[in-house]
mmCIF file of C-alpha atoms and ligand atoms in Angstrom:
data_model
loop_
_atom_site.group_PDB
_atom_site.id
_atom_site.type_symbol
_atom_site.label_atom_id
_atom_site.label_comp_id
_atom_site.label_asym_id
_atom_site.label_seq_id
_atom_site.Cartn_x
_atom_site.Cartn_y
_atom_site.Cartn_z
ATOM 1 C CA UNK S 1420 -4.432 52.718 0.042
ATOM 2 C CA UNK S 1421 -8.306 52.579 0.034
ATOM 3 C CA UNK S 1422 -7.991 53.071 -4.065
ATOM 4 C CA UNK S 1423 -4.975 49.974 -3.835
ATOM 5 C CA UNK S 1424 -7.501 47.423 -2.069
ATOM 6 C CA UNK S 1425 -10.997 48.301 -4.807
ATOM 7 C CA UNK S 1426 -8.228 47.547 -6.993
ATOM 8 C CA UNK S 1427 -7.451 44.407 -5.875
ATOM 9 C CA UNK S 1428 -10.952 43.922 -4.946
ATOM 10 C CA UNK S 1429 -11.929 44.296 -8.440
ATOM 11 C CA UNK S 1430 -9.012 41.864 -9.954
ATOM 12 C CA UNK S 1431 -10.308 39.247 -7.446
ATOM 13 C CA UNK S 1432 -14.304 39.367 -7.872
ATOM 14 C CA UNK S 1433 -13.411 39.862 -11.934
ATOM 15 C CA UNK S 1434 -11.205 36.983 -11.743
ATOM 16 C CA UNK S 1435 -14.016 34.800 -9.992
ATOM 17 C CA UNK S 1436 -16.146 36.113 -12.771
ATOM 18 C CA UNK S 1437 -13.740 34.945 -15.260
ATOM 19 C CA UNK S 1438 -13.120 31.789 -14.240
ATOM 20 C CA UNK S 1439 -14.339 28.483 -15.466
ATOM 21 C CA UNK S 1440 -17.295 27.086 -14.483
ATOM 22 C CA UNK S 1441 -16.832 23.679 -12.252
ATOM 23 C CA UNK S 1442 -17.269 21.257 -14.269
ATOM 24 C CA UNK S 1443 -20.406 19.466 -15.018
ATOM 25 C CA UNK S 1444 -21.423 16.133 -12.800
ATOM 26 C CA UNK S 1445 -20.759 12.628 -14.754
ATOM 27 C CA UNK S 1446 -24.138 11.592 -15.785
ATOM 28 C CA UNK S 1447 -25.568 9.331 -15.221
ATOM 29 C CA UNK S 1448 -28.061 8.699 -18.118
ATOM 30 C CA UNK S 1449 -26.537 5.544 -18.857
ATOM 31 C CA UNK S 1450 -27.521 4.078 -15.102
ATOM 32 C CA UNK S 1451 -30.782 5.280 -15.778
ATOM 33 C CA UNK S 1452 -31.687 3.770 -19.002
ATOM 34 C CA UNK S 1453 -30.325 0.186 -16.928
ATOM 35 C CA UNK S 1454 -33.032 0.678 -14.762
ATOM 36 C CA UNK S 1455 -30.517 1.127 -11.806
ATOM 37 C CA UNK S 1456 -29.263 -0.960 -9.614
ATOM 38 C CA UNK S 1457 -32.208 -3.405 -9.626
ATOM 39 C CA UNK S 1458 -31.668 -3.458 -13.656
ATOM 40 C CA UNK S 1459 -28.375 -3.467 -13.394
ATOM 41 C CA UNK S 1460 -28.168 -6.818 -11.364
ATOM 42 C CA UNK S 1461 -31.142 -8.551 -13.553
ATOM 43 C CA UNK S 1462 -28.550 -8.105 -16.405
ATOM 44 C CA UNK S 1463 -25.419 -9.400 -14.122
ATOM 45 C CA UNK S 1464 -27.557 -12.521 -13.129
ATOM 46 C CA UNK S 1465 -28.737 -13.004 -16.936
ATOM 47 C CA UNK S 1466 -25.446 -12.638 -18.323
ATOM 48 C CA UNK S 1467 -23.360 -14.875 -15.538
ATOM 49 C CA UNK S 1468 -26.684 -17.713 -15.761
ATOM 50 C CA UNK S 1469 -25.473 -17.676 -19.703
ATOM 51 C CA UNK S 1470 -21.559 -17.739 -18.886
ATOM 52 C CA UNK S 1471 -21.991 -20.525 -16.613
ATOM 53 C CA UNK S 1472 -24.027 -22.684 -19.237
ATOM 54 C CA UNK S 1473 -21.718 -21.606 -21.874
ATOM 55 C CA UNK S 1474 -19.870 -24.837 -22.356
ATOM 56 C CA UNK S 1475 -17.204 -22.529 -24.884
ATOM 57 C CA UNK S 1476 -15.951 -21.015 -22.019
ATOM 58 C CA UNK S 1477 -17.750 -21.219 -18.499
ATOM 59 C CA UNK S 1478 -14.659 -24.223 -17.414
ATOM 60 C CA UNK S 1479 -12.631 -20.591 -16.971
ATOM 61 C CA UNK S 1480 -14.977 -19.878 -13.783
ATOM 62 C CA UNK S 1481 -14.862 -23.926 -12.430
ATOM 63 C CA UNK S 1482 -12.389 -21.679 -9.364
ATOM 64 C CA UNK S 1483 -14.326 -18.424 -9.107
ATOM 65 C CA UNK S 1484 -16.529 -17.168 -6.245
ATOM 66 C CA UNK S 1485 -19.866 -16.662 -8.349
ATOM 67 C CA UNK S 1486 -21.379 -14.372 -5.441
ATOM 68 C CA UNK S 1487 -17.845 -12.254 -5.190
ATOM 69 C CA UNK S 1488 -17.512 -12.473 -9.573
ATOM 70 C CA UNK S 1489 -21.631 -11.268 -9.065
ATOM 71 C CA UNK S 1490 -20.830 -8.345 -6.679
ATOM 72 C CA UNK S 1491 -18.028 -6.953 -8.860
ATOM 73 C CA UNK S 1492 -19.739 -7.089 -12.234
ATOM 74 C CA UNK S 1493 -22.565 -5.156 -10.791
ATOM 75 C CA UNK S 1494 -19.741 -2.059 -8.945
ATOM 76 C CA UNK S 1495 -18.002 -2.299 -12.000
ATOM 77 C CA UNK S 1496 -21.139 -1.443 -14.447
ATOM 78 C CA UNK S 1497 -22.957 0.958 -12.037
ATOM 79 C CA UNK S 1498 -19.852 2.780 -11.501
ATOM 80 C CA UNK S 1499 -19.154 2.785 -15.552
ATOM 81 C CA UNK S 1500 -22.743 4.148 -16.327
ATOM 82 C CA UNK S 1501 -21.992 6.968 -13.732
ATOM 83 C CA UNK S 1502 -24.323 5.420 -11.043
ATOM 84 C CA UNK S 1503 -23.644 5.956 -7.192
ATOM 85 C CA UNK S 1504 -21.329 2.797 -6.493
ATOM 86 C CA UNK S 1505 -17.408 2.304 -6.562
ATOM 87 C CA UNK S 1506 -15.733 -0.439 -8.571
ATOM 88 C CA UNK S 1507 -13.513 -2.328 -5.802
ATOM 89 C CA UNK S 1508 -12.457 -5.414 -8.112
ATOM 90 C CA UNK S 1509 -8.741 -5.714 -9.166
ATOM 91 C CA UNK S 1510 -7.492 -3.945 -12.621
ATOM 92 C CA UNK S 1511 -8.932 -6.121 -15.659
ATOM 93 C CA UNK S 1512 -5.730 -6.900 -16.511
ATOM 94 C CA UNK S 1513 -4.903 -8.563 -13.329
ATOM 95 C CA UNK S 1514 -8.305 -10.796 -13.038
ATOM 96 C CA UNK S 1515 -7.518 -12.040 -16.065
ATOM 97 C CA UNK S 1516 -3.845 -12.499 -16.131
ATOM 98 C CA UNK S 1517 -2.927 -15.956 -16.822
ATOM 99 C CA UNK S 1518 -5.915 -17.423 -18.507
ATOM 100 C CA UNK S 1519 -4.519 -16.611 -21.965
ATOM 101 C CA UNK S 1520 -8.092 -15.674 -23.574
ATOM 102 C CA UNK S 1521 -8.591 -15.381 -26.688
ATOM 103 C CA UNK S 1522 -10.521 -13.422 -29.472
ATOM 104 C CA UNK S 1523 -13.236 -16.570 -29.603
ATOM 105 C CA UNK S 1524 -13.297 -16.370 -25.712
ATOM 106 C CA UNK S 1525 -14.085 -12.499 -25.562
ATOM 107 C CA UNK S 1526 -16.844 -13.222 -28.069
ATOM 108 C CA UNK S 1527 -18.470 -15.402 -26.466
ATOM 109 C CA UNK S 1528 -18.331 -13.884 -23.510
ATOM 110 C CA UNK S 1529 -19.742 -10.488 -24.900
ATOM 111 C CA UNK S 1530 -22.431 -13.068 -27.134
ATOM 112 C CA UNK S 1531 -23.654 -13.846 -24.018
ATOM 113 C CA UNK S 1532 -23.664 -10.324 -22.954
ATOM 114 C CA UNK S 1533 -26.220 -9.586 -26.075
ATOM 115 C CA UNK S 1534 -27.912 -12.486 -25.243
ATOM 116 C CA UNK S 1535 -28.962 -11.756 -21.295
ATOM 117 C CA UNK S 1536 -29.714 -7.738 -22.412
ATOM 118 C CA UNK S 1537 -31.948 -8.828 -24.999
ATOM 119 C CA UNK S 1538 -33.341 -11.376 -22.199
ATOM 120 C CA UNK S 1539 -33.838 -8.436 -20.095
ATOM 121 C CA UNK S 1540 -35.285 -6.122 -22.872
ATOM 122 C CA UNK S 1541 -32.426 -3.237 -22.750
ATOM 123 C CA UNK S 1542 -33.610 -0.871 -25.611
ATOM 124 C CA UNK S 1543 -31.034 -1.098 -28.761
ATOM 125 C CA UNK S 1544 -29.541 2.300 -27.770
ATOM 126 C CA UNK S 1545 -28.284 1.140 -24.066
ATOM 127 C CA UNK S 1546 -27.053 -1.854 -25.380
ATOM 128 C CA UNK S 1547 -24.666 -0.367 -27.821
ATOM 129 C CA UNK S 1548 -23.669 2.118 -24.406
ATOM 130 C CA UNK S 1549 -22.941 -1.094 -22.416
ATOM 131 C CA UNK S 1550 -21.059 -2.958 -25.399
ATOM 132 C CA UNK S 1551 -19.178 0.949 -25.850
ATOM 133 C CA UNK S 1552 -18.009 0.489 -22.229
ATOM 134 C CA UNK S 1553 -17.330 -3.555 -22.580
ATOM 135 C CA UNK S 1554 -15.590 -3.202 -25.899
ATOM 136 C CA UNK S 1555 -12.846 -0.802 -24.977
ATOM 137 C CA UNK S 1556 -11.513 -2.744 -22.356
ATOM 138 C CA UNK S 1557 -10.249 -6.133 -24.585
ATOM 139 C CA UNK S 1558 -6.995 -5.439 -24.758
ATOM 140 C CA UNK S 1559 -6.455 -5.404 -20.632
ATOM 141 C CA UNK S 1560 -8.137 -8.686 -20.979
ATOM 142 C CA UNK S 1561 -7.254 -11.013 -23.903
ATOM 143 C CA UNK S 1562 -3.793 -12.213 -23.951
ATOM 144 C CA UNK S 1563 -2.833 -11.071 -20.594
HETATM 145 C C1 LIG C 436 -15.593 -7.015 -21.255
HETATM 146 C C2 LIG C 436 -15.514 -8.252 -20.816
HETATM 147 C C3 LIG C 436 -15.243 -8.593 -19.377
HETATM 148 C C4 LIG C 436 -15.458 -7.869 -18.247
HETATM 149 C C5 LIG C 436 -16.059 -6.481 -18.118
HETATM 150 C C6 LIG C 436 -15.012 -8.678 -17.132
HETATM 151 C C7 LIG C 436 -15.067 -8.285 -15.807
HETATM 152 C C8 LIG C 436 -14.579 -9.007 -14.755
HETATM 153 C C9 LIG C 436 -14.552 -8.578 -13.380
HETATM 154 C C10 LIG C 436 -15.113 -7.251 -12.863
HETATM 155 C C11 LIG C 436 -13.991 -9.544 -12.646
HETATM 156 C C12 LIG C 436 -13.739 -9.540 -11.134
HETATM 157 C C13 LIG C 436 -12.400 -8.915 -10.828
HETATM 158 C C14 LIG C 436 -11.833 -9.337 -9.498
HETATM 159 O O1 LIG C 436 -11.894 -10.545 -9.190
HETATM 160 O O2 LIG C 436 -11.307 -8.471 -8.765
HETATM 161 C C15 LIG C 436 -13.661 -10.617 -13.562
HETATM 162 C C16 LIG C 436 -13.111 -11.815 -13.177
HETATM 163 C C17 LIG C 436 -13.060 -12.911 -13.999
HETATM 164 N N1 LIG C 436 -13.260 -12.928 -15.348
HETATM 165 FE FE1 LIG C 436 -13.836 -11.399 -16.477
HETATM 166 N N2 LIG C 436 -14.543 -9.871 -17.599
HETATM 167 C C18 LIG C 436 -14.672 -9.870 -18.968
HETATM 168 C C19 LIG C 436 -14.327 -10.881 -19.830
HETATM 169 C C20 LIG C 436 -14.005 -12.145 -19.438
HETATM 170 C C21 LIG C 436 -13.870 -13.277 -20.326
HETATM 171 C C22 LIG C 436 -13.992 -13.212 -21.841
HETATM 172 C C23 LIG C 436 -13.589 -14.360 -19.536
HETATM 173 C C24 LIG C 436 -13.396 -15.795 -19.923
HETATM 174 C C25 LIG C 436 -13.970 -16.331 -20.957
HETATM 175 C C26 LIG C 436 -13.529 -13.897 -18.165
HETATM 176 C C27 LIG C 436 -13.265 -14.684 -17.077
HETATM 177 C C28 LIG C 436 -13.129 -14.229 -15.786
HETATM 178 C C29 LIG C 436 -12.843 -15.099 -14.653
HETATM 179 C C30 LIG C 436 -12.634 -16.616 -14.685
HETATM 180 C C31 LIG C 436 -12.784 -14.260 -13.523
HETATM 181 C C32 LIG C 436 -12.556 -14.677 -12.063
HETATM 182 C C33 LIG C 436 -11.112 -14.628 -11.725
HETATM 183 C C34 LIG C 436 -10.884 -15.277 -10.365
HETATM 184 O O3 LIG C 436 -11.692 -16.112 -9.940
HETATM 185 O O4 LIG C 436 -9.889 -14.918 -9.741
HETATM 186 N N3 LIG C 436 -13.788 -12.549 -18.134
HETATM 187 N N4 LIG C 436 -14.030 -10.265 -14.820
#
């Protein structure tokens, strides 16, 4: 009996042994290199100044709650660079369902993107991280 349970013993503390490390925390690099939340919602009020003055497309927002669109953008880019916040905006293929955008629309939309993180002096490397996260996520917003 006492030999049974150092045998079990033994499976169990070598099977802890064994198993896989937990795995590592996101990181949060990204977040970091944005300068945060502060940095975060210089580029958010950069980039929506630009939308809104961006006669090519800123009649899709002539409806939207700026200060609600504001609040989103920044949950949704903190939580994509692995920052502390929690995106609670709808799916980006709901928001944009219905307005039909287009390839010229995205553009300019992400144009002024470039624009406001060059405004806000993002190094070249975190703005081809933000446009990595940005770029994936066109087709859940054109044509929907
Ligand atoms: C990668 C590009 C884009 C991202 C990350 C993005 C992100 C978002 C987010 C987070 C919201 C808020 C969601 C919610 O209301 O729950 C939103 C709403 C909206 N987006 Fe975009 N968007 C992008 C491209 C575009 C483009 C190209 C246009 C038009 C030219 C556009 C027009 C709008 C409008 C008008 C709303 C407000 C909808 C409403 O008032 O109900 N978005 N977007």
């Amino acid at each position: 009996m006492k030999r049974l349970l150092s045998v079990m013993l033994a499976a169990i503390v070598g099977g802890c042994a064994s198993a896989p490390p937990s795995p590592a925390p996101p990181s949060d690099a990204l977040y970091r290199s944005l300068g945060g939340t502060p940095g975060i919602e210089r580029l958010v009020d950069a980039s929506l100044a630009r939308v809104h003055a961006d006669l090519r497309i800123n009649l899709f927002f002539e409806n939207t709650d700026l200060a609600d669109l504001r609040r989103l953008l920044i949950e949704q880019i903190c939580a994509a660079s692995g920052g502390p916040c929690v995106y609670t905006g709808r799916s980006m293929e709901e928001a944009h369902s219905g307005m039909n955008l287009i390839d010229e629309d995205f553009n300019a939309f992400v144009e002024d993107l470039v624009a406001a993180m060059n405004e806000v002096a993002l190094a070249a490397s975190t703005q081809e991280q933000v446009l990595g996260l940005f770029g994936p996520m066109k087709p859940e917003i054109v044509g929907q």
